[in-house]
Every structure is written in C-alpha cells, then in structure tokens.
PDB file of C-alpha atoms in Angstrom:
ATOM      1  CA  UNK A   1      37.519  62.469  14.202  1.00 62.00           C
ATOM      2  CA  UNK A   2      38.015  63.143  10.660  1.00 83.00           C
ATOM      3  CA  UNK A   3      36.084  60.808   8.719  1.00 87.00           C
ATOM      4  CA  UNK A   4      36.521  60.823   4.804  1.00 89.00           C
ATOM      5  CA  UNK A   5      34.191  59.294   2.794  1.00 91.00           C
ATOM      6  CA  UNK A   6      36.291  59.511  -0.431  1.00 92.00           C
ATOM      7  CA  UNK A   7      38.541  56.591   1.084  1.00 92.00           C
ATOM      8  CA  UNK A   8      35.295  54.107   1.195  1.00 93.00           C
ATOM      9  CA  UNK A   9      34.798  55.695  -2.487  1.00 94.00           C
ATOM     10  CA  UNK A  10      37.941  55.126  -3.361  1.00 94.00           C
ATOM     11  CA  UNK A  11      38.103  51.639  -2.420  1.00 96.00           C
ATOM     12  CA  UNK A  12      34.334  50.797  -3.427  1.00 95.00           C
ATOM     13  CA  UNK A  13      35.893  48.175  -5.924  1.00 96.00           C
ATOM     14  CA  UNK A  14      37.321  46.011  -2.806  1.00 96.00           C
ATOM     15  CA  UNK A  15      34.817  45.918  -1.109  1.00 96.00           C
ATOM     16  CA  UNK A  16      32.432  44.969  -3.378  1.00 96.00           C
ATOM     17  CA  UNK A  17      34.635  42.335  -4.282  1.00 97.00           C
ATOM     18  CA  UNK A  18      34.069  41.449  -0.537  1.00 97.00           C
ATOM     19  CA  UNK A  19      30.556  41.790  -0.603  1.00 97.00           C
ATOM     20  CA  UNK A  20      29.927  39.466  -4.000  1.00 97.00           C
ATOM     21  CA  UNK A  21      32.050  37.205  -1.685  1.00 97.00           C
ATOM     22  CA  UNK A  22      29.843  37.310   1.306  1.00 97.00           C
ATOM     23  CA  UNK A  23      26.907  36.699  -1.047  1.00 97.00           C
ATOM     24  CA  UNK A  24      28.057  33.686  -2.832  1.00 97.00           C
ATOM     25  CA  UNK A  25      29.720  31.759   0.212  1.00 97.00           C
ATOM     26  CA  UNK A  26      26.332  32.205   1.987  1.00 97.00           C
ATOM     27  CA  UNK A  27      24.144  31.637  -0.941  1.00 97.00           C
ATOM     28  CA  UNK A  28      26.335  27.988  -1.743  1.00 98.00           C
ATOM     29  CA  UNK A  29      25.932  27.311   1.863  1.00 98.00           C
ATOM     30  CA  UNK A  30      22.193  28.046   2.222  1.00 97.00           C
ATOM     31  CA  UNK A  31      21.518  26.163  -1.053  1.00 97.00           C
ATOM     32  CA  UNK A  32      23.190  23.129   0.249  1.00 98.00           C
ATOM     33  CA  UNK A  33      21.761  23.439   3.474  1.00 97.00           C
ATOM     34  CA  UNK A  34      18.309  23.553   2.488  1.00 96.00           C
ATOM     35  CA  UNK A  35      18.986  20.287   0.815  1.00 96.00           C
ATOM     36  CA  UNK A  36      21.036  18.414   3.370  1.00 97.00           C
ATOM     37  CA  UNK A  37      18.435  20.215   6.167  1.00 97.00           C
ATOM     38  CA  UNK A  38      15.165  18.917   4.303  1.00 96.00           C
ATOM     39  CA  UNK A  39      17.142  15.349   4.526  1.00 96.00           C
ATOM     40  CA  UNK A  40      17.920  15.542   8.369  1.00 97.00           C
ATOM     41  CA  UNK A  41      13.989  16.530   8.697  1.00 96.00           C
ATOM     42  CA  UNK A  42      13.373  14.098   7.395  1.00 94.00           C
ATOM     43  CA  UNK A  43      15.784  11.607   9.634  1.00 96.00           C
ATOM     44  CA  UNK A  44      14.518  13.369  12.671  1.00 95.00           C
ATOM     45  CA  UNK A  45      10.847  12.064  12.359  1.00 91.00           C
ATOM     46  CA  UNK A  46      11.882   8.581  10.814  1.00 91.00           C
ATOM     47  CA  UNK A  47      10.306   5.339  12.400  1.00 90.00           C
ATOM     48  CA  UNK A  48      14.295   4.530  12.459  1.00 95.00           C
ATOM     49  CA  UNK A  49      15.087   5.147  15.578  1.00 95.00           C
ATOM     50  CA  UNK A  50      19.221   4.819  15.072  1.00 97.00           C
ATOM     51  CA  UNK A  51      18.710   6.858  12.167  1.00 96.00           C
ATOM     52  CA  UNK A  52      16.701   9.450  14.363  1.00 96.00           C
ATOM     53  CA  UNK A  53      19.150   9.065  16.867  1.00 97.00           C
ATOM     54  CA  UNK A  54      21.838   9.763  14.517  1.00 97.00           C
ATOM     55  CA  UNK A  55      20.546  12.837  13.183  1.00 97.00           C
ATOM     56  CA  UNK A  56      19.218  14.083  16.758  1.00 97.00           C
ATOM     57  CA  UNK A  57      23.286  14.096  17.608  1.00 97.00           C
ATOM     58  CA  UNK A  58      23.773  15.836  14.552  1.00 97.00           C
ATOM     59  CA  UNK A  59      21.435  18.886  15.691  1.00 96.00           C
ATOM     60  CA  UNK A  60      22.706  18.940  19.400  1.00 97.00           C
ATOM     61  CA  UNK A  61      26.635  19.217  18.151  1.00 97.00           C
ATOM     62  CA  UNK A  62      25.757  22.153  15.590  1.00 97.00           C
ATOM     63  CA  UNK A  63      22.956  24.057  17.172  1.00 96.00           C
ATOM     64  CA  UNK A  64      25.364  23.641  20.474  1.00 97.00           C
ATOM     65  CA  UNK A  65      28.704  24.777  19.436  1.00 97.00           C
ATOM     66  CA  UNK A  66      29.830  28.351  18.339  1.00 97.00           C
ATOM     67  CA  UNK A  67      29.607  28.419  14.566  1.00 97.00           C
ATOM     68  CA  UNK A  68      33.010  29.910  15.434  1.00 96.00           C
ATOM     69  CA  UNK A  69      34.866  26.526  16.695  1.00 97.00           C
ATOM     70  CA  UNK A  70      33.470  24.541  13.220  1.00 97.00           C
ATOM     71  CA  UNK A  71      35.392  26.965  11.277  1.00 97.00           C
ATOM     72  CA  UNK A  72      38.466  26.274  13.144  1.00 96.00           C
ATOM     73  CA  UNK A  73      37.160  22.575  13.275  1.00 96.00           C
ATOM     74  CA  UNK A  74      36.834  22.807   9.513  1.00 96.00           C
ATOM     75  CA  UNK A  75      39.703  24.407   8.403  1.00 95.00           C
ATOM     76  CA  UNK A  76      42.646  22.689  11.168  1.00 95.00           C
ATOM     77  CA  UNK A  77      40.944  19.937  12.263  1.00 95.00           C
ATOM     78  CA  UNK A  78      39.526  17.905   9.473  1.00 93.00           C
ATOM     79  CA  UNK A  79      41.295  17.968   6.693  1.00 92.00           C
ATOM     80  CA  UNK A  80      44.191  16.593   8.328  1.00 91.00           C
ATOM     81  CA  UNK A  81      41.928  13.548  10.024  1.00 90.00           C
ATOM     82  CA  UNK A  82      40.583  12.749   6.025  1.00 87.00           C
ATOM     83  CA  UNK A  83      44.025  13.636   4.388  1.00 88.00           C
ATOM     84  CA  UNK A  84      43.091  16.278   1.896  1.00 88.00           C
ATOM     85  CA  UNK A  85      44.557  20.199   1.899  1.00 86.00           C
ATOM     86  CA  UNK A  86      41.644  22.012   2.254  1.00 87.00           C
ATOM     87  CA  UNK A  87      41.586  25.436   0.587  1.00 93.00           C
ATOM     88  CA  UNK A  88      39.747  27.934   3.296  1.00 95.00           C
ATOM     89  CA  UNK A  89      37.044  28.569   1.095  1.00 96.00           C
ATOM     90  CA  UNK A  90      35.918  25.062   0.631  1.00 96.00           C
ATOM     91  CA  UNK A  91      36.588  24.458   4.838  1.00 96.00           C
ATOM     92  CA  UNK A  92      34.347  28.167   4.988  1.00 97.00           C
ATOM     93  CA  UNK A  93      31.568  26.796   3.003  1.00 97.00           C
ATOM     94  CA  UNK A  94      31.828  23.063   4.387  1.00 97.00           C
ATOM     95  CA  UNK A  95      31.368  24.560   7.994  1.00 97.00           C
ATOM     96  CA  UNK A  96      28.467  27.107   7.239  1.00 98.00           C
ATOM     97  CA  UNK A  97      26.502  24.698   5.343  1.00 98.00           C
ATOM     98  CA  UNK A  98      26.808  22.065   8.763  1.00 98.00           C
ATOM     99  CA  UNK A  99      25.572  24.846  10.968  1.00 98.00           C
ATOM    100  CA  UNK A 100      23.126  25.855   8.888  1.00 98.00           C
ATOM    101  CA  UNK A 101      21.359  22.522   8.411  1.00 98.00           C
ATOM    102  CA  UNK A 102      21.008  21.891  11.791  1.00 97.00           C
ATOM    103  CA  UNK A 103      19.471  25.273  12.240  1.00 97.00           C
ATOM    104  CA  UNK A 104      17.250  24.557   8.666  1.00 97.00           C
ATOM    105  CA  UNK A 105      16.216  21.191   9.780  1.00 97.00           C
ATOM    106  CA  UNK A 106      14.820  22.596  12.652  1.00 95.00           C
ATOM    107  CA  UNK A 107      12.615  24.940  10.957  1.00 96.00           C
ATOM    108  CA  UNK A 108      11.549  22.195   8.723  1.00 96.00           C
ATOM    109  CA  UNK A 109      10.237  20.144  11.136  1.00 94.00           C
ATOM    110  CA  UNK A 110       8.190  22.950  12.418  1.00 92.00           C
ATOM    111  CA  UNK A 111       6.553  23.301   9.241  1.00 90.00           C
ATOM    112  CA  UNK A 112       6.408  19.705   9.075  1.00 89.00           C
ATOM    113  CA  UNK A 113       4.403  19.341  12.245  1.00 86.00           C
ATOM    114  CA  UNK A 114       1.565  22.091  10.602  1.00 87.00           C
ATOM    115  CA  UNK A 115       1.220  19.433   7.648  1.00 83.00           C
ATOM    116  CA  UNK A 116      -2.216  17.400   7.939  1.00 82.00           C
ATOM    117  CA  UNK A 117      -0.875  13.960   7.896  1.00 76.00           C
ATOM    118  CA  UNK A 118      -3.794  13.383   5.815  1.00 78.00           C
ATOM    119  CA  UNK A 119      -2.599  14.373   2.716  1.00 79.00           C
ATOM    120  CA  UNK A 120       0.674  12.364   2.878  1.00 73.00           C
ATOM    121  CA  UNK A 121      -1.500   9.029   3.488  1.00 77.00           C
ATOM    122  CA  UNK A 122      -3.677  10.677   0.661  1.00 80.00           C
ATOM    123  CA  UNK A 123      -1.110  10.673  -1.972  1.00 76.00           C
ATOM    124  CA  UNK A 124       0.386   6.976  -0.355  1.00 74.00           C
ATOM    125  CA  UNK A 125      -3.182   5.426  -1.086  1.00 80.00           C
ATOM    126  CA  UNK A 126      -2.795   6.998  -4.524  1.00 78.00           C
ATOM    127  CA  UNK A 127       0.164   5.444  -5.136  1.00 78.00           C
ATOM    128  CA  UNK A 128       2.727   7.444  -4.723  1.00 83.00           C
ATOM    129  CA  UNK A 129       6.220   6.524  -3.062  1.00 81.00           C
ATOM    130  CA  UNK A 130       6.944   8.146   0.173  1.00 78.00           C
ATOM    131  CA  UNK A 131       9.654   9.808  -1.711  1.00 82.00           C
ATOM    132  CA  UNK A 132       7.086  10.733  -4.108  1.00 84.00           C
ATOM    133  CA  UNK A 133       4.798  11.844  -1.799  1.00 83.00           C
ATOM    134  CA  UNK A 134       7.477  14.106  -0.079  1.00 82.00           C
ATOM    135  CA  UNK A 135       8.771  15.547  -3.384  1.00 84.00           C
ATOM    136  CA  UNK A 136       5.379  16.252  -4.445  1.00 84.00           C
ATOM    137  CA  UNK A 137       3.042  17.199  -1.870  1.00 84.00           C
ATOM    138  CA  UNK A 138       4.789  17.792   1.710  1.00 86.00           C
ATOM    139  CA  UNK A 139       8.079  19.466   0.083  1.00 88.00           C
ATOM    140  CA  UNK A 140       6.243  22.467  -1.440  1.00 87.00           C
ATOM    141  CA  UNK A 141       3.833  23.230   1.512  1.00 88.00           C
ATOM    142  CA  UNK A 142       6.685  23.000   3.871  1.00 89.00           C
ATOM    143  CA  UNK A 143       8.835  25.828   2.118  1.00 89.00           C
ATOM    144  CA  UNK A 144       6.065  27.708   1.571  1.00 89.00           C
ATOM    145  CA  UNK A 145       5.217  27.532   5.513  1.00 90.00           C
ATOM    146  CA  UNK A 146       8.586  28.310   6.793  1.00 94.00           C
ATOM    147  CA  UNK A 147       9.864  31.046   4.202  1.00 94.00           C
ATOM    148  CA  UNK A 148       9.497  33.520   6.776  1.00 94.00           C
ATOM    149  CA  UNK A 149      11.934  31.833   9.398  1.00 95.00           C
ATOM    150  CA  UNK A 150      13.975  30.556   6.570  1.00 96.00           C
ATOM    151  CA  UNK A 151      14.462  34.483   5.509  1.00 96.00           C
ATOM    152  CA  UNK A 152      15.464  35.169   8.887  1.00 96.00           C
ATOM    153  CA  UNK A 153      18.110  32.216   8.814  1.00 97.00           C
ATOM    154  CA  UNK A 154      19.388  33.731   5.246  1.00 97.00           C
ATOM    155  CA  UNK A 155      20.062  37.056   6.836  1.00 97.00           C
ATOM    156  CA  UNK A 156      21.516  35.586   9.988  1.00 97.00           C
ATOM    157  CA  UNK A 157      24.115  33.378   7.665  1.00 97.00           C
ATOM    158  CA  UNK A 158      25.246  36.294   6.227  1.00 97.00           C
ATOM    159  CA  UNK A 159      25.896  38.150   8.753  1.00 96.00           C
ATOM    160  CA  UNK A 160      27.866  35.071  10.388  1.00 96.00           C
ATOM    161  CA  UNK A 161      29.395  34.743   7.178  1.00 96.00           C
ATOM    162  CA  UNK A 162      31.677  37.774   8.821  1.00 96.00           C
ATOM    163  CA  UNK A 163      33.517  34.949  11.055  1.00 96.00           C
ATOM    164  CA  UNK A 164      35.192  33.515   7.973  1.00 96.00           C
ATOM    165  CA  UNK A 165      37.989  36.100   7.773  1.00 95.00           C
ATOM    166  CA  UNK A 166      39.578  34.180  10.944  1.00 95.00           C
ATOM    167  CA  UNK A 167      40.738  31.580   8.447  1.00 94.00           C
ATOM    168  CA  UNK A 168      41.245  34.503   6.104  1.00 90.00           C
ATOM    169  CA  UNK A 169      38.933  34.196   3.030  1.00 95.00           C
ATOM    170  CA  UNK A 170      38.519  37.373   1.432  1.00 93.00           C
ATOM    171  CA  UNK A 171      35.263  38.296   2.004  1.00 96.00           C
ATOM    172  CA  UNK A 172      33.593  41.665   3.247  1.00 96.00           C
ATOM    173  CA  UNK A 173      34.977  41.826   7.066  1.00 96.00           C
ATOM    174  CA  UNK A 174      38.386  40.661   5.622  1.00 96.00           C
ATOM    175  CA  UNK A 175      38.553  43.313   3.398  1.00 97.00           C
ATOM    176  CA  UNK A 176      37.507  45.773   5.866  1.00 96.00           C
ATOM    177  CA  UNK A 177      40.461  44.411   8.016  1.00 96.00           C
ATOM    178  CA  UNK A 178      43.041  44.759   5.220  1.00 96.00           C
ATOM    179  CA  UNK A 179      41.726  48.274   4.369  1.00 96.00           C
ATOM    180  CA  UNK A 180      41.619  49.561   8.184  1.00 95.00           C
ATOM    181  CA  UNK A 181      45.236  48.161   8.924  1.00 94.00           C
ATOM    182  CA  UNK A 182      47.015  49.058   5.438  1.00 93.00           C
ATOM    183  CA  UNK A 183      45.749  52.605   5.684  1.00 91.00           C
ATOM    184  CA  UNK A 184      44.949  53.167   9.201  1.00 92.00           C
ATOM    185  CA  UNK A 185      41.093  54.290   8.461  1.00 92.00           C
ATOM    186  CA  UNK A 186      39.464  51.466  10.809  1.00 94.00           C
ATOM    187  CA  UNK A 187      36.554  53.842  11.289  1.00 95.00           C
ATOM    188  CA  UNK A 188      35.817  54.554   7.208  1.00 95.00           C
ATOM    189  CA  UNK A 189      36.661  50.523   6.875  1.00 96.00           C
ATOM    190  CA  UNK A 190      34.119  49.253   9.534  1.00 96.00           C
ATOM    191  CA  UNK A 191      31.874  51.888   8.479  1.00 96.00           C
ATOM    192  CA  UNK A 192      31.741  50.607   5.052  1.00 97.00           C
ATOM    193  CA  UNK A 193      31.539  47.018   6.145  1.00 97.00           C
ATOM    194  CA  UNK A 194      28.573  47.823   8.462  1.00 97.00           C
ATOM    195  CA  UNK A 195      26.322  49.268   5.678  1.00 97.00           C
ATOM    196  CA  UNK A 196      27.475  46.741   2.969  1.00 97.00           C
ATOM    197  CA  UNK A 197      26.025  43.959   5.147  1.00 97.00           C
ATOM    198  CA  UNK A 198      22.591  46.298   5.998  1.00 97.00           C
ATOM    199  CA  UNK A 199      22.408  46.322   1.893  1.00 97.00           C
ATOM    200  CA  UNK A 200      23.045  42.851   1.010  1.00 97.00           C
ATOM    201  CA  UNK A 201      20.369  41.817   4.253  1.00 97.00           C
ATOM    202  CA  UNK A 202      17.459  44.582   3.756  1.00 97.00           C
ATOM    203  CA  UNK A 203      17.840  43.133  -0.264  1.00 97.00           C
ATOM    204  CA  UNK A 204      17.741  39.831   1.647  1.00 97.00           C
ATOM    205  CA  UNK A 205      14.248  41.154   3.420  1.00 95.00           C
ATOM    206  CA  UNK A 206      12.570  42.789   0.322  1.00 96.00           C
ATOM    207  CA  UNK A 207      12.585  39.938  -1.960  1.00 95.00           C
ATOM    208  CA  UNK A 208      11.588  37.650   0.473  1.00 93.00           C
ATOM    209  CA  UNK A 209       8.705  39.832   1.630  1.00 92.00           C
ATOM    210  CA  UNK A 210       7.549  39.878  -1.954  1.00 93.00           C
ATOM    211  CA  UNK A 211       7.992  36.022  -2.492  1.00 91.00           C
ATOM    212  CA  UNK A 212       5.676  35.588   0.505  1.00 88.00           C
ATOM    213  CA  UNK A 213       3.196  38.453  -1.039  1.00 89.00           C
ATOM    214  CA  UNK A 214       2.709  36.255  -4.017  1.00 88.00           C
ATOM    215  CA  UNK A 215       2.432  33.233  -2.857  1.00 81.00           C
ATOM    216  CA  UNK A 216      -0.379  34.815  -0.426  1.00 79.00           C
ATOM    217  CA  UNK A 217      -2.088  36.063  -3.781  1.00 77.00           C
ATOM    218  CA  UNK A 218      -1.982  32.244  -5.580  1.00 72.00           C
ATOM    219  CA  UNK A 219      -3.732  31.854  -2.210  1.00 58.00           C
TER     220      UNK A 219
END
C-alpha cells in the first residue's frame, strides 16, 4: 500500500471545511438539546401525569430507534407530512437535536434525583416561583453534577454527527467520501477523517476536564 500523506495535505482545506461543519451541526444541536432536554426533565418528574406520559413516549421513541432512521425520518418523512422543503441541514440538525434530548433528559434527571429536595422547598418558602426556583437554584447544581456524562454525550454527538452524509450534508465523513471516490485514495481519505474526529473529541475532553477542575476549586 502506498499511502501519501501529501494528498491529506493537499486537501487539508476540505476537510477542515468538513470538520468546522461537524463542529457547528453538533454544537447547534447540543445547545438546543440541552434546552429542550432540561424541559423534558422537567416533564418527566411533573405531578402531570399526561404530561409525564407524554414526555415518557418521547424518550422511549428516541432512545429506541437508530439515530439513523430519524435522519431519514427527518429529511423524507416530515417535511412532506408539515408541507415545507426542508434543506438537509436544517432536517440534520432537527433530527440530532431530538435524539439528543432524549439522551440529555435522561442525564438530567439523574442529576436531578442527587438534588436535596430541600433546597427547592427552601427557595419556594422564600418566595420564589417554581420556575424561579429551577432557574436559580436546581438548574446550576444540576449542570454542574452531570458535566461529566454530558461531556461524554458531546463527544458521542459528534461522532454520530458522521451519519449525516446519508442525506448528504457536507460535513467531515462526506468529504472524506467525495475525496476517496474522486481520487481513488479511500485509505488517505478515511485516514484523515479518523484523526480529524480524534482532534475535534480529545479538544472535546480537555476543556471539559478543565471546566470540571474549576468548578472543583470554587468548591
């Protein structure tokens, strides 16, 4: 096998067009999945129980179906059932940011469960709102608790961020593709691919390692 680095040199700016594309579809999705997944927590340990019900069918379709199928879901399925044309970048970020707040909301409620309930009826008897209370109080301490397994669900969202190039969005395993077919180099293309993702998730690891060292030091 003759393996030549100068063609991943060579084609460094493609890829890293890839990469920045990797990073920002998962960084959109995890942002709006922290959001939507902090909501379903929430829903999941309401005195409501339709409303618990609700979100517990939420969790079992997304944490039980290939992340996979809601691409294809996203991108064939759904835009034609709500009557919009769907770009496959929007129907990329639209699915990852489902999957992921199922898999958020479950390490939410976790955290949630480590909580003293004390401090919520605390801040109630203080008069807070429960929103309030939430926003305030349990919000903060619950990130804090779970940044470790939220970390780990960055770096695995990334990585799945790979299955996108099935509904061909241009991002890091598409670009390998296109690479390893227009010059026939699969094994300089995956290669590449391979140790682009190993950057973007040991950068992934390191600042979230640190984030967790100084929040240990504010004690």
């Amino acid at each position: 096998m003759n393996f030549k680095l100068s063609f991943i040199l060579d084609n460094l700016g493609m890829l890293g067009d890839g990469a920045i594309m990797t990073v920002a579809v998962s960084a959109v999705s995890i942002f709006f999945g922290l959001v939507l997944g902090i909501l379903l927590t929430f829903a999941l340990v309401s005195e409501n129980r339709a409303l618990r019900l609700a979100a517990q069918c939420y969790l079992s379709f997304f944490r039980g179906t290939p992340l996979l199928t809601q691409l294809l879901l996203a991108f064939y399925v759904v835009p034609p059932l709500v009557g919009i044309d769907a770009p496959p970048l929007a129907a990329a970020i639209f699915a990852i940011t489902l999957n992921t707040t199922a898999f958020q909301a479950e390490i939410y409620r976790g955290g949630l469960a480590i909580i003293p309930p004390g401090q919520f009826e605390a801040a109630r008897m203080l008069g807070m709102t429960t929103w309030q209370a939430r926003r305030r109080i349990i919000i903060p301490q619950l990130l804090q608790r779970v940044l470790p397994a939220l970390i780990n669900e960055i770096t695995i969202i990334v990585k799945n961020s790979s299955l996108i190039s099935v509904i061909a969005v241009t991002e890091l395993t598409r670009v390998s593709q296109q690479l390893a077919a227009a010059a026939f180099r699969p094994v300089e293309a995956y290669v590449a691919a391979a140790i682009g993702y190993l950057i973007i998730t040991t950068c992934i690891t390191l600042v979230g390692s640190a984030i967790e060292r100084r929040l240990a030091d504010r004690g």
